[in-house]
Coordinates of N, CA and C in Angstrom, one line a residue:
V55 N 179.8 222.8 207.1 CA 178.5 222.8 207.9 C 179.5 223.8 209.4
L56 N 180.4 222.9 210.4 CA 180.7 223.9 211.3 C 182.2 225.1 210.8
G57 N 182.2 224.9 209.8 CA 183.4 225.8 209.5 C 184.9 225.3 209.6
I58 N 184.9 224.7 209.7 CA 186.5 224.5 210.6 C 187.4 225.1 209.6
G59 N 188.3 225.4 209.8 CA 189.9 226.5 208.7 C 190.8 226.0 209.5
D60 N 191.7 226.5 208.7 CA 193.3 226.4 208.9 C 193.3 225.3 208.6
R61 N 193.0 224.5 207.6 CA 193.6 223.4 206.7 C 194.9 223.4 205.9
H62 N 195.6 223.5 206.5 CA 197.1 223.8 206.1 C 197.4 222.5 206.0
L63 N 198.7 221.9 205.6 CA 199.2 220.1 205.1 C 199.5 219.9 206.1
E64 N 199.5 220.4 207.3 CA 200.3 220.0 208.7 C 198.8 219.3 209.4
N65 N 198.1 219.9 208.9 CA 196.5 219.5 209.5 C 196.0 218.3 209.2
F66 N 196.6 217.4 207.7 CA 196.3 216.4 207.4 C 196.8 215.2 207.9
M67 N 196.4 214.1 208.1 CA 197.8 212.8 208.0 C 196.5 211.6 207.7
L68 N 197.6 211.3 207.2 CA 197.4 210.0 206.8 C 198.0 208.4 207.0
E69 N 196.7 208.2 207.4 CA 196.7 206.7 207.5 C 197.2 205.7 207.0
S70 N 198.2 205.1 207.4 CA 199.0 204.4 206.4 C 198.6 202.9 205.8
A71 N 197.7 202.5 206.8 CA 197.2 201.1 206.5 C 195.9 201.0 205.4
T72 N 195.3 201.9 205.5 CA 193.9 202.1 204.3 C 193.9 202.9 203.3
G73 N 194.8 204.4 203.5 CA 195.6 205.6 203.1 C 194.5 206.2 203.3
R74 N 193.9 206.7 204.5 CA 192.9 207.4 204.6 C 193.2 208.6 205.1
L75 N 192.6 209.5 204.5 CA 193.1 211.3 205.3 C 192.2 211.6 206.0
V76 N 192.8 212.2 207.3 CA 192.0 212.0 208.6 C 193.0 213.4 209.5
G77 N 192.1 214.6 209.1 CA 192.1 216.1 209.5 C 192.5 215.9 211.2
I78 N 193.1 216.7 212.0 CA 193.1 216.6 213.2 C 193.3 218.5 212.8
D79 N 192.9 219.2 214.5 CA 193.4 220.2 214.9 C 192.3 221.6 214.5
F80 N 191.2 221.1 215.4 CA 190.4 221.8 214.7 C 189.6 223.6 215.5
G81 N 190.9 223.7 215.5 CA 190.7 224.8 216.8 C 190.0 226.3 215.9
A82 N 190.5 226.5 214.9 CA 189.8 227.1 213.7 C 188.5 227.0 213.0
S83 N 187.7 226.4 214.4 CA 186.5 226.1 213.9 C 185.1 227.1 213.9
F84 N 184.1 226.9 213.6 CA 182.9 228.2 213.0 C 183.3 229.2 212.1
G85 N 183.7 229.5 211.6 CA 184.4 230.6 210.8 C 185.6 231.3 211.3
V86 N 186.1 230.8 212.7 CA 187.4 231.5 213.1 C 188.5 232.2 212.1
A87 N 188.8 231.1 211.3 CA 190.0 231.6 210.3 C 189.6 232.4 209.2
T88 N 188.7 233.0 209.2 CA 187.7 233.9 208.5 C 188.0 235.0 209.4
L89 N 187.7 235.2 210.6 CA 187.3 236.3 211.7 C 188.4 236.8 212.2
T90 N 189.2 235.7 212.8 CA 191.0 236.2 213.6 C 192.1 236.3 212.8
L91 N 192.2 235.5 211.6 CA 193.5 235.1 211.0 C 193.9 236.8 210.3
P92 N 195.2 237.1 210.4 CA 196.2 238.2 209.4 C 195.6 237.8 207.7
V93 N 195.1 237.1 207.3 CA 195.1 236.7 206.2 C 194.3 235.7 206.4
P94 N 193.2 236.2 206.0 CA 191.4 235.1 206.2 C 191.8 234.3 205.7
E95 N 190.6 233.2 205.5 CA 190.6 232.4 204.4 C 189.2 232.8 204.1
L96 N 189.3 232.7 203.2 CA 187.9 233.1 202.3 C 186.9 232.1 201.3
M97 N 187.5 230.8 201.7 CA 187.1 229.4 200.8 C 186.3 228.6 202.4
G98 N 185.3 227.9 202.2 CA 184.4 227.2 202.7 C 185.4 225.9 203.3
V99 N 186.1 225.0 202.3 CA 187.2 224.0 202.4 C 187.8 224.2 201.9
R100 N 188.9 223.0 201.8 CA 190.1 222.8 201.4 C 190.0 222.2 199.8
L101 N 189.8 222.2 198.7 CA 189.9 221.9 197.7 C 190.1 221.6 197.2
T102 N 191.8 222.0 197.3 CA 193.4 222.0 196.0 C 193.5 220.7 195.6
R103 N 194.8 220.3 194.6 CA 195.3 219.2 194.2 C 196.0 218.3 194.8
Q104 N 196.3 218.8 196.0 CA 196.3 217.2 197.1 C 195.5 216.5 197.6
L105 N 193.9 217.0 197.0 CA 193.1 217.0 197.5 C 192.3 216.0 196.5
T106 N 192.1 216.8 195.4 CA 191.4 216.0 194.0 C 192.5 215.1 193.1
S107 N 193.4 215.2 193.7 CA 194.5 214.2 192.7 C 194.3 212.7 192.9
F108 N 194.8 212.9 194.3 CA 194.4 211.0 194.7 C 192.9 210.2 194.3
L109 N 192.3 211.1 193.6 CA 191.2 210.7 193.4 C 190.9 210.0 192.1
K110 N 191.6 210.1 190.9 CA 191.7 210.0 189.9 C 192.3 208.9 189.6
P111 N 191.5 208.1 188.7 CA 190.8 208.3 187.1 C 189.6 209.0 187.6
L112 N 189.0 208.7 188.6 CA 187.3 208.9 188.9 C 187.2 210.7 188.7
D113 N 186.6 211.7 188.0 CA 186.3 212.4 188.3 C 185.7 213.7 190.1
S114 N 186.8 213.8 190.3 CA 186.4 214.4 191.7 C 185.5 215.4 191.7
S115 N 185.2 216.0 191.0 CA 184.5 217.2 191.3 C 182.7 216.4 191.3
I116 N 182.9 215.4 190.8 CA 181.3 214.7 190.3 C 181.4 213.8 191.8
L117 N 182.1 213.1 191.9 CA 182.3 212.4 193.0 C 182.1 212.9 194.4
L118 N 182.8 213.3 194.9 CA 182.8 215.3 195.9 C 181.3 215.1 195.8
K119 N 181.1 216.4 194.6 CA 179.3 216.7 194.8 C 178.5 215.7 195.1
T120 N 178.9 214.8 194.9 CA 177.5 213.3 195.1 C 177.3 213.3 196.5
H121 N 178.6 212.9 197.1 CA 178.6 212.9 198.2 C 178.4 213.5 199.3
M122 N 178.8 215.1 198.9 CA 178.8 216.5 199.9 C 177.2 216.7 199.8
C123 N 176.4 216.6 198.8 CA 174.5 216.4 199.0 C 173.8 216.2 199.4
H124 N 175.3 214.7 199.5 CA 174.1 213.1 200.2 C 174.3 214.0 201.8
V125 N 175.2 214.1 202.6 CA 175.4 214.7 203.4 C 174.5 215.5 204.4
L126 N 174.9 216.9 203.2 CA 174.2 217.8 203.7 C 172.6 217.9 203.7
R127 N 172.2 217.2 202.5 CA 170.4 216.7 202.8 C 170.2 216.1 203.9
A128 N 171.3 215.3 204.4 CA 171.2 214.6 205.5 C 170.9 215.6 206.6
L129 N 171.7 216.2 206.5 CA 171.8 217.7 207.7 C 170.9 218.4 208.1
R130 N 170.5 219.0 206.6 CA 169.2 219.1 206.4 C 168.0 219.1 206.9
A131 N 167.6 217.6 206.7 CA 166.3 217.0 207.1 C 166.6 216.9 208.7
R132 N 167.6 216.9 209.1 CA 167.4 216.5 210.9 C 168.1 218.0 211.5
Q133 N 167.7 218.9 211.4 CA 168.3 220.3 211.4 C 168.1 220.9 212.4
G134 N 166.8 220.4 213.4 CA 166.7 220.6 214.3 C 167.1 219.8 215.5
E135 N 167.8 218.2 215.2 CA 168.6 217.3 216.3 C 169.8 218.3 216.0
V136 N 170.7 218.2 215.0 CA 171.6 219.6 214.5 C 172.1 220.3 215.8
M137 N 171.3 221.5 215.5 CA 171.0 222.3 216.0 C 170.8 222.1 217.7
R138 N 170.0 221.3 218.2 CA 169.5 221.2 220.0 C 171.3 220.4 220.2
V139 N 172.1 220.4 219.2 CA 173.4 219.6 219.9 C 174.5 220.8 220.0
M140 N 174.2 222.1 219.0 CA 174.8 223.3 219.2 C 174.6 224.2 220.3
E141 N 173.7 223.3 221.5 CA 173.5 224.5 221.7 C 174.8 225.0 223.4
V142 N 175.4 223.1 223.8 CA 176.3 223.3 224.4 C 177.2 224.4 223.7
F143 N 177.2 225.0 223.0 CA 178.5 226.2 222.6 C 177.8 227.5 222.9
I144 N 176.5 228.0 223.5 CA 176.2 228.4 223.7 C 175.9 229.0 225.0
S145 N 175.6 228.0 225.9 CA 175.2 227.7 227.3 C 176.7 227.2 227.6
E146 N 177.9 227.0 227.0 CA 179.0 226.3 227.8 C 180.4 227.1 226.4
P147 N 180.8 228.5 226.1 CA 180.5 229.0 225.1 C 182.2 228.8 225.5
L148 N 183.4 228.6 223.9 CA 184.9 228.4 224.1 C 185.2 229.3 224.4
V149 N 186.7 229.3 225.1 CA 187.3 230.0 225.7 C 187.8 230.9 225.0
D150 N 188.4 230.5 223.5 CA 188.3 231.3 222.5 C 187.4 232.7 222.3
W151 N 186.2 232.4 221.9 CA 185.3 232.8 221.7 C 185.2 234.2 222.8
G152 N 185.3 234.0 224.0 CA 185.0 235.5 224.3 C 186.3 236.2 224.5
Q153 N 187.1 236.0 224.4 CA 188.5 236.5 224.2 C 188.8 237.2 222.6
N154 N 188.1 236.5 222.0 CA 187.9 237.3 220.4 C 186.9 238.3 220.9
A155 N 185.7 238.1 221.1 CA 184.6 239.0 221.2 C 185.4 240.3 222.3
R156 N 185.7 240.1 223.4 CA 186.3 241.1 223.6 C 187.4 242.2 223.2
K157 N 187.8 241.6 221.8 CA 189.3 242.0 221.3 C 188.2 243.3 220.2
L158 N 187.2 243.0 220.3 CA 186.1 243.9 218.7 C 186.7 245.5 219.2
S159 N 185.8 246.0 218.1 CA 185.8 247.5 218.5 C 184.3 247.9 219.0
A160 N 184.4 248.9 219.7 CA 183.3 249.3 220.1 C 182.0 249.3 218.8
E161 N 182.7 249.6 218.0 CA 182.0 250.0 216.4 C 181.2 248.6 216.6
Q162 N 182.3 247.2 216.7 CA 181.4 245.8 216.3 C 180.5 245.6 217.0
Q163 N 181.3 245.9 218.6 CA 180.7 244.7 219.4 C 179.4 245.6 219.5
K164 N 178.9 246.9 219.2 CA 177.6 247.4 219.1 C 176.7 246.7 218.1
K165 N 176.8 246.1 217.1 CA 176.6 245.8 215.9 C 176.1 244.7 216.1
I166 N 177.2 243.9 216.5 CA 176.8 242.2 217.3 C 175.7 242.4 218.0
I167 N 175.9 243.2 218.8 CA 174.9 242.9 219.7 C 173.7 243.3 219.0
E168 N 173.0 244.1 218.2 CA 172.5 244.5 217.6 C 171.7 243.3 216.7
V169 N 172.5 242.9 215.7 CA 171.9 241.8 214.8 C 171.3 241.0 215.9
D170 N 172.4 240.6 217.1 CA 171.6 239.6 217.9 C 170.2 239.6 218.2
A171 N 170.1 241.0 219.1 CA 169.3 241.5 219.5 C 167.8 241.2 218.3
D172 N 167.9 241.5 216.9 CA 167.5 241.4 216.0 C 166.9 239.9 215.3
S173 N 167.6 238.8 215.8 CA 167.6 237.1 215.3 C 166.6 237.0 215.2
S174 N 165.0 237.0 216.7 CA 163.8 236.5 217.0 C 163.1 237.0 215.6
T175 N 163.6 237.7 215.3 CA 162.5 238.6 214.3 C 162.9 238.8 213.2
S176 N 163.8 238.3 212.6 CA 164.9 238.8 211.1 C 163.7 237.6 209.9
T177 N 163.4 237.6 209.4 CA 163.1 236.7 208.3 C 163.3 235.1 208.6
D178 N 164.9 235.0 208.6 CA 165.3 233.8 209.3 C 165.2 232.7 209.8
T179 N 163.9 233.3 210.8 CA 163.8 232.7 212.0 C 162.3 231.5 211.3
T180 N 161.8 232.1 210.0 CA 161.0 230.9 209.8 C 161.2 229.8 209.0
P181 N 160.7 229.0 210.4 CA 161.4 226.8 210.1 C 160.7 226.5 208.8
S182 N 161.2 225.8 208.3 CA 162.0 225.4 206.7 C 160.5 223.7 207.3
A183 N 160.5 223.8 206.1 CA 159.2 221.8 206.0 C 160.0 220.7 207.1
S184 N 160.9 220.9 207.0 CA 162.1 219.4 207.2 C 161.7 219.7 209.0
A185 N 162.0 221.3 209.3 CA 162.4 221.5 210.9 C 160.9 221.4 211.4
E186 N 159.8 221.8 210.7 CA 158.0 221.8 211.2 C 157.8 220.2 211.4
A187 N 159.0 219.4 210.1 CA 158.1 218.0 210.6 C 159.1 217.3 211.6
S188 N 160.1 217.7 212.3 CA 160.5 216.8 213.3 C 160.2 218.1 214.5
G189 N 159.4 219.2 214.8 CA 158.6 219.7 215.8 C 159.5 220.6 216.0
Q190 N 161.1 221.2 215.2 CA 162.2 222.1 216.1 C 162.0 223.2 215.3
H191 N 162.0 224.3 215.3 CA 162.6 225.2 214.4 C 163.8 225.4 214.7
T192 N 164.5 226.2 213.4 CA 165.7 226.2 213.5 C 165.9 227.4 214.2
S193 N 165.2 228.4 214.6 CA 165.5 229.4 215.0 C 165.8 229.5 216.6
D194 N 165.3 228.4 216.6 CA 165.9 227.7 218.5 C 166.3 228.0 219.4
V195 N 168.0 227.9 218.6 CA 169.2 227.4 219.3 C 169.5 229.9 218.7
T196 N 169.3 229.8 217.6 CA 169.9 231.2 217.4 C 169.5 232.6 218.9
S197 N 167.8 232.4 219.1 CA 167.2 232.6 219.9 C 167.4 232.2 221.3
A198 N 167.8 231.1 221.6 CA 167.6 230.9 222.5 C 168.8 231.7 223.7
S199 N 168.5 231.8 224.6 CA 168.9 232.4 225.7 C 169.5 234.1 225.7
S200 N 168.3 234.5 224.5 CA 167.8 235.5 224.0 C 167.7 237.1 224.9
T201 N 168.3 237.0 226.7 CA 168.1 237.8 227.4 C 169.7 238.9 227.4
S202 N 170.2 239.6 227.0 CA 171.1 240.3 226.9 C 172.0 239.8 228.2
G203 N 173.7 239.2 227.6 CA 174.2 238.9 227.9 C 176.3 239.6 227.9
G204 N 175.6 240.5 227.1 CA 176.8 240.9 226.7 C 177.2 240.5 225.2
V205 N 178.6 241.4 224.8 CA 178.9 241.3 223.9 C 179.6 239.3 224.0
E206 N 179.9 239.1 224.4 CA 180.3 237.4 224.7 C 179.9 236.4 224.2
D207 N 178.4 236.5 224.9 CA 176.9 236.0 224.7 C 176.7 235.9 222.9
A208 N 176.7 237.2 222.8 CA 176.5 238.2 221.5 C 176.7 237.1 220.3
W209 N 178.5 237.8 220.7 CA 179.5 236.0 219.4 C 179.4 235.0 219.3
A210 N 178.9 234.5 220.8 CA 178.1 233.0 220.5 C 177.2 232.2 220.4
R211 N 176.0 233.5 220.0 CA 175.0 232.9 219.8 C 175.4 233.7 217.6
Q212 N 176.2 234.4 217.5 CA 176.6 234.3 215.9 C 177.4 233.4 215.1
R213 N 178.0 232.8 216.3 CA 178.8 231.6 215.6 C 178.0 229.8 215.3
I214 N 177.0 230.4 216.1 CA 176.1 228.8 215.7 C 175.0 229.4 215.0
K215 N 174.6 231.0 215.2 CA 173.6 231.1 213.7 C 174.1 230.9 212.3
A216 N 175.4 230.9 212.2 CA 176.5 230.9 210.8 C 175.9 229.1 210.5
V217 N 175.7 228.4 211.1 CA 175.6 226.9 211.2 C 174.4 226.5 210.9
A218 N 173.5 227.3 211.4 CA 171.6 227.7 211.2 C 171.3 228.4 209.7
R219 N 172.2 229.1 208.7 CA 172.3 229.9 207.9 C 172.2 228.8 207.0
K220 N 173.5 227.4 207.3 CA 174.1 226.4 206.3 C 172.7 225.6 206.4
L221 N 172.5 225.5 207.0 CA 171.4 224.3 207.3 C 170.2 224.7 206.8
C222 N 169.8 226.0 206.4 CA 168.9 226.5 206.1 C 168.9 227.2 204.2
G223 N 169.9 226.5 204.0 CA 170.4 226.7 202.3 C 171.0 228.3 202.7
G224 N 171.8 229.0 203.1 CA 172.7 230.0 203.0 C 173.8 229.6 202.0
S225 N 174.5 230.5 201.1 CA 175.1 230.6 200.0 C 176.4 231.1 201.2
S226 N 177.5 230.3 201.0 CA 178.6 230.3 201.5 C 179.5 231.0 201.5
A227 N 179.0 231.8 200.3 CA 179.8 233.0 199.8 C 179.3 234.4 200.9
S228 N 177.9 234.1 200.9 CA 177.5 234.8 201.7 C 177.7 235.2 203.1
I229 N 178.1 233.8 203.5 CA 178.3 233.5 205.1 C 179.7 233.9 205.7
T230 N 180.8 233.1 204.8 CA 182.0 234.3 204.3 C 182.7 235.8 204.6
L231 N 181.6 236.6 203.7 CA 181.3 237.8 203.5 C 180.9 238.8 204.8
S232 N 179.9 237.8 205.6 CA 179.2 238.0 207.0 C 180.7 237.8 207.9
E233 N 181.5 237.3 208.1 CA 182.5 236.6 208.7 C 183.8 237.7 208.7
A234 N 183.7 238.0 206.9 CA 185.0 239.0 207.2 C 184.6 240.5 207.9
E235 N 183.3 240.4 207.7 CA 183.0 242.6 207.8 C 183.0 242.2 209.7
Q236 N 183.1 241.0 210.1 CA 183.7 241.0 211.4 C 184.7 240.3 212.1
S237 N 185.5 240.6 210.8 CA 187.1 240.7 211.5 C 187.9 241.4 212.6
L238 N 188.8 240.3 213.0 CA 189.3 241.2 214.3 C 190.3 242.2 214.1
V239 N 190.5 241.9 212.2 CA 192.2 242.5 212.1 C 191.9 243.3 211.2
K240 N 192.6 245.1 211.7 CA 192.5 246.7 211.2 C 192.8 246.2 209.7
E241 N 193.8 245.8 209.0 CA 194.2 245.5 207.8 C 193.0 244.7 207.4
V242 N 192.3 244.0 207.3 CA 191.0 243.3 207.0 C 189.9 244.3 207.1
K243 N 189.8 245.0 207.8 CA 188.3 245.9 207.7 C 188.7 247.0 206.9
K244 N 189.9 247.5 206.8 CA 190.0 248.4 205.4 C 190.0 248.4 204.1
N245 N 190.0 247.1 204.3 CA 189.9 246.1 202.9 C 189.1 245.0 202.2
I246 N 187.6 245.4 203.5 CA 187.0 244.6 202.7 C 186.2 245.0 201.7
D247 N 186.4 245.9 201.0 CA 185.2 246.1 200.1 C 186.1 245.2 198.3
T248 N 187.4 245.3 198.9 CA 188.3 244.7 197.9 C 188.0 243.0 198.1
I249 N 188.0 242.5 199.8 CA 187.8 241.2 199.5 C 186.1 240.8 199.4
K250 N 185.2 241.7 199.3 CA 184.0 241.7 199.1 C 184.5 240.8 197.4
E251 N 184.7 241.4 196.9 CA 184.8 241.2 195.7 C 185.7 240.2 194.9
V252 N 186.9 239.9 195.8 CA 187.6 238.3 195.3 C 186.5 237.5 195.9
V253 N 185.6 237.6 197.3 CA 185.0 236.4 197.3 C 183.8 236.1 196.3
L254 N 183.0 237.3 196.1 CA 182.3 236.7 195.6 C 182.3 236.8 193.3
G255 N 183.4 237.0 193.2 CA 184.3 236.5 191.7 C 183.9 236.9 191.1
P256 N 184.0 236.9 189.7 CA 183.5 237.1 188.3 C 181.8 237.6 188.6
Q257 N 182.1 238.0 187.6 CA 180.2 239.1 187.8 C 179.5 237.9 187.0
D258 N 179.8 236.7 186.6 CA 179.0 235.6 186.1 C 179.1 234.8 186.9
S259 N 179.6 234.8 188.2 CA 179.7 233.6 189.0 C 178.8 232.7 189.5
L260 N 179.0 231.5 189.6 CA 177.9 231.3 190.8 C 177.3 231.8 192.3
R261 N 178.5 232.5 193.0 CA 178.2 232.9 193.8 C 177.9 234.5 194.0
R262 N 177.9 235.2 192.7 CA 176.9 236.3 192.6 C 175.7 235.6 192.0
K263 N 175.4 235.2 191.6 CA 173.9 234.9 191.1 C 173.0 233.7 192.7
R264 N 174.1 233.1 193.3 CA 173.1 232.4 194.5 C 173.6 233.3 195.8
L265 N 173.4 234.2 195.7 CA 173.9 235.3 197.1 C 173.2 234.9 197.9
Q266 N 171.5 234.2 197.5 CA 170.6 234.9 198.4 C 170.6 233.4 199.6
E267 N 170.2 233.8 200.5 CA 169.4 232.2 201.6 C 168.3 231.5 200.5
G268 N 167.8 230.3 201.4 CA 167.0 229.1 201.3 C 167.9 228.6 199.4
L269 N 169.2 228.6 199.4 CA 169.3 227.3 198.5 C 169.2 225.7 199.2
S270 N 169.0 225.3 197.2 CA 169.1 223.8 197.3 C 169.6 223.0 197.5
V271 N 170.4 222.5 198.2 CA 171.4 221.1 198.4 C 171.9 221.3 197.4
E272 N 172.1 221.0 196.6 CA 172.6 221.7 194.8 C 173.2 222.8 194.7
Q273 N 172.5 223.5 194.6 CA 173.4 224.3 194.5 C 173.8 225.1 195.6
Q274 N 173.3 224.8 197.5 CA 174.6 225.6 197.8 C 176.0 224.6 198.0
V275 N 176.4 223.3 197.2 CA 177.1 222.9 197.0 C 177.9 223.3 195.9
D276 N 177.4 223.7 194.8 CA 178.1 224.4 193.6 C 178.2 225.8 194.0
V277 N 178.0 226.6 194.7 CA 178.3 227.7 195.1 C 179.9 226.8 196.2
L278 N 179.7 226.4 197.3 CA 180.5 226.4 197.3 C 182.2 225.4 197.1
L279 N 181.4 224.5 196.0 CA 182.9 224.0 195.5 C 183.3 225.3 194.4
E280 N 182.3 226.2 194.0 CA 183.4 227.2 192.9 C 183.9 228.1 193.9
Q281 N 184.1 228.7 195.2 CA 184.2 229.5 195.9 C 185.7 228.4 196.3
A282 N 185.7 227.4 196.6 CA 187.6 226.1 197.0 C 187.8 226.4 196.4
T283 N 187.8 226.5 194.4 CA 188.9 226.1 193.4 C 189.0 227.4 193.3
D284 N 188.5 228.5 193.2 CA 188.7 230.0 192.5 C 190.0 230.0 192.8
P285 N 190.7 229.9 191.5 CA 192.1 230.7 191.6 C 192.5 232.1 192.4
N286 N 191.8 233.1 192.1 CA 191.7 234.7 192.8 C 192.2 234.6 194.0
I287 N 191.2 233.5 194.9 CA 190.7 233.1 196.2 C 192.2 232.4 196.5
L288 N 192.7 231.4 195.8 CA 193.6 230.5 196.3 C 194.5 231.6 196.5
A289 N 195.0 232.5 195.4 CA 196.2 233.5 195.2 C 195.8 234.0 196.7
C290 N 195.0 235.0 197.2 CA 195.0 235.3 198.6 C 195.1 234.4 199.8
T291 N 195.3 233.8 199.2 CA 195.4 232.3 200.6 C 197.0 232.7 201.7
W292 N 197.0 232.4 202.9 CA 198.4 232.5 203.3 C 199.6 231.5 202.5
I293 N 200.4 231.8 203.0 CA 201.4 231.1 201.9 C 201.9 229.6 202.9
G294 N 201.9 229.6 203.8 CA 201.7 228.6 204.8 C 200.8 227.6 204.4
W295 N 199.9 227.5 203.9 CA 198.2 227.3 203.6 C 198.6 226.9 202.3
K296 N 199.6 226.5 201.6 CA 199.8 226.3 200.5 C 199.1 225.8 199.2
P297 N 198.2 226.6 199.1 CA 197.3 226.6 198.1 C 197.2 225.8 196.6
W298 N 199.0 225.4 196.1 CA 199.2 225.7 195.1 C 199.2 224.2 194.8
L299 N 199.4 223.3 196.1 CA 199.7 222.1 196.2 C 197.9 221.3 196.3

């Protein structure tokens, strides 16, 4: 949900007393690993053999999917509260966000500002049933402080809008593509069509069938897991990420 990337092996620690995995270094959050890295991360989570093998003899795909569905369902049921917490990232954006926004080309800056301006009238501002029940529209945060504050403010709102999309049933593949299209890296922009095909996978993939918004919790998790375990995506990952482990 928070788009935490840069999940190479050095960013996992093992608690020796319990065997629990502890993640560290959350600097590449909110899709930054796709937006700014020279070799963009094209998966939403790390789910390589390093993480699945230690669950054996249990079926990791079934076990993890069950827990992921429970967590995502709880977050979507309270999306109003979650998005209110996210407001701090709009009123007090991360320093890196301002720096990244200023690195955008003039064309990218114009596009982000236009998309941000359209947010309040786009179709995804329609509140879900769960949001209505909590008295909170899902668009409150993405349209909050919507007065023009330049590309830096627009960039911050777009990062939070990605969270809102996930809580409204957005496809992880679609969100990854949106982030790749805003990449700061020249080579990524040059090869965006190829990257799109890699992210979407083969013609019969779930990512192509379920690219729309408004997916169920189970559909969202299925797409996320398929994307995270696609050998073609893993083969395109930065070598220091060690996707073969």
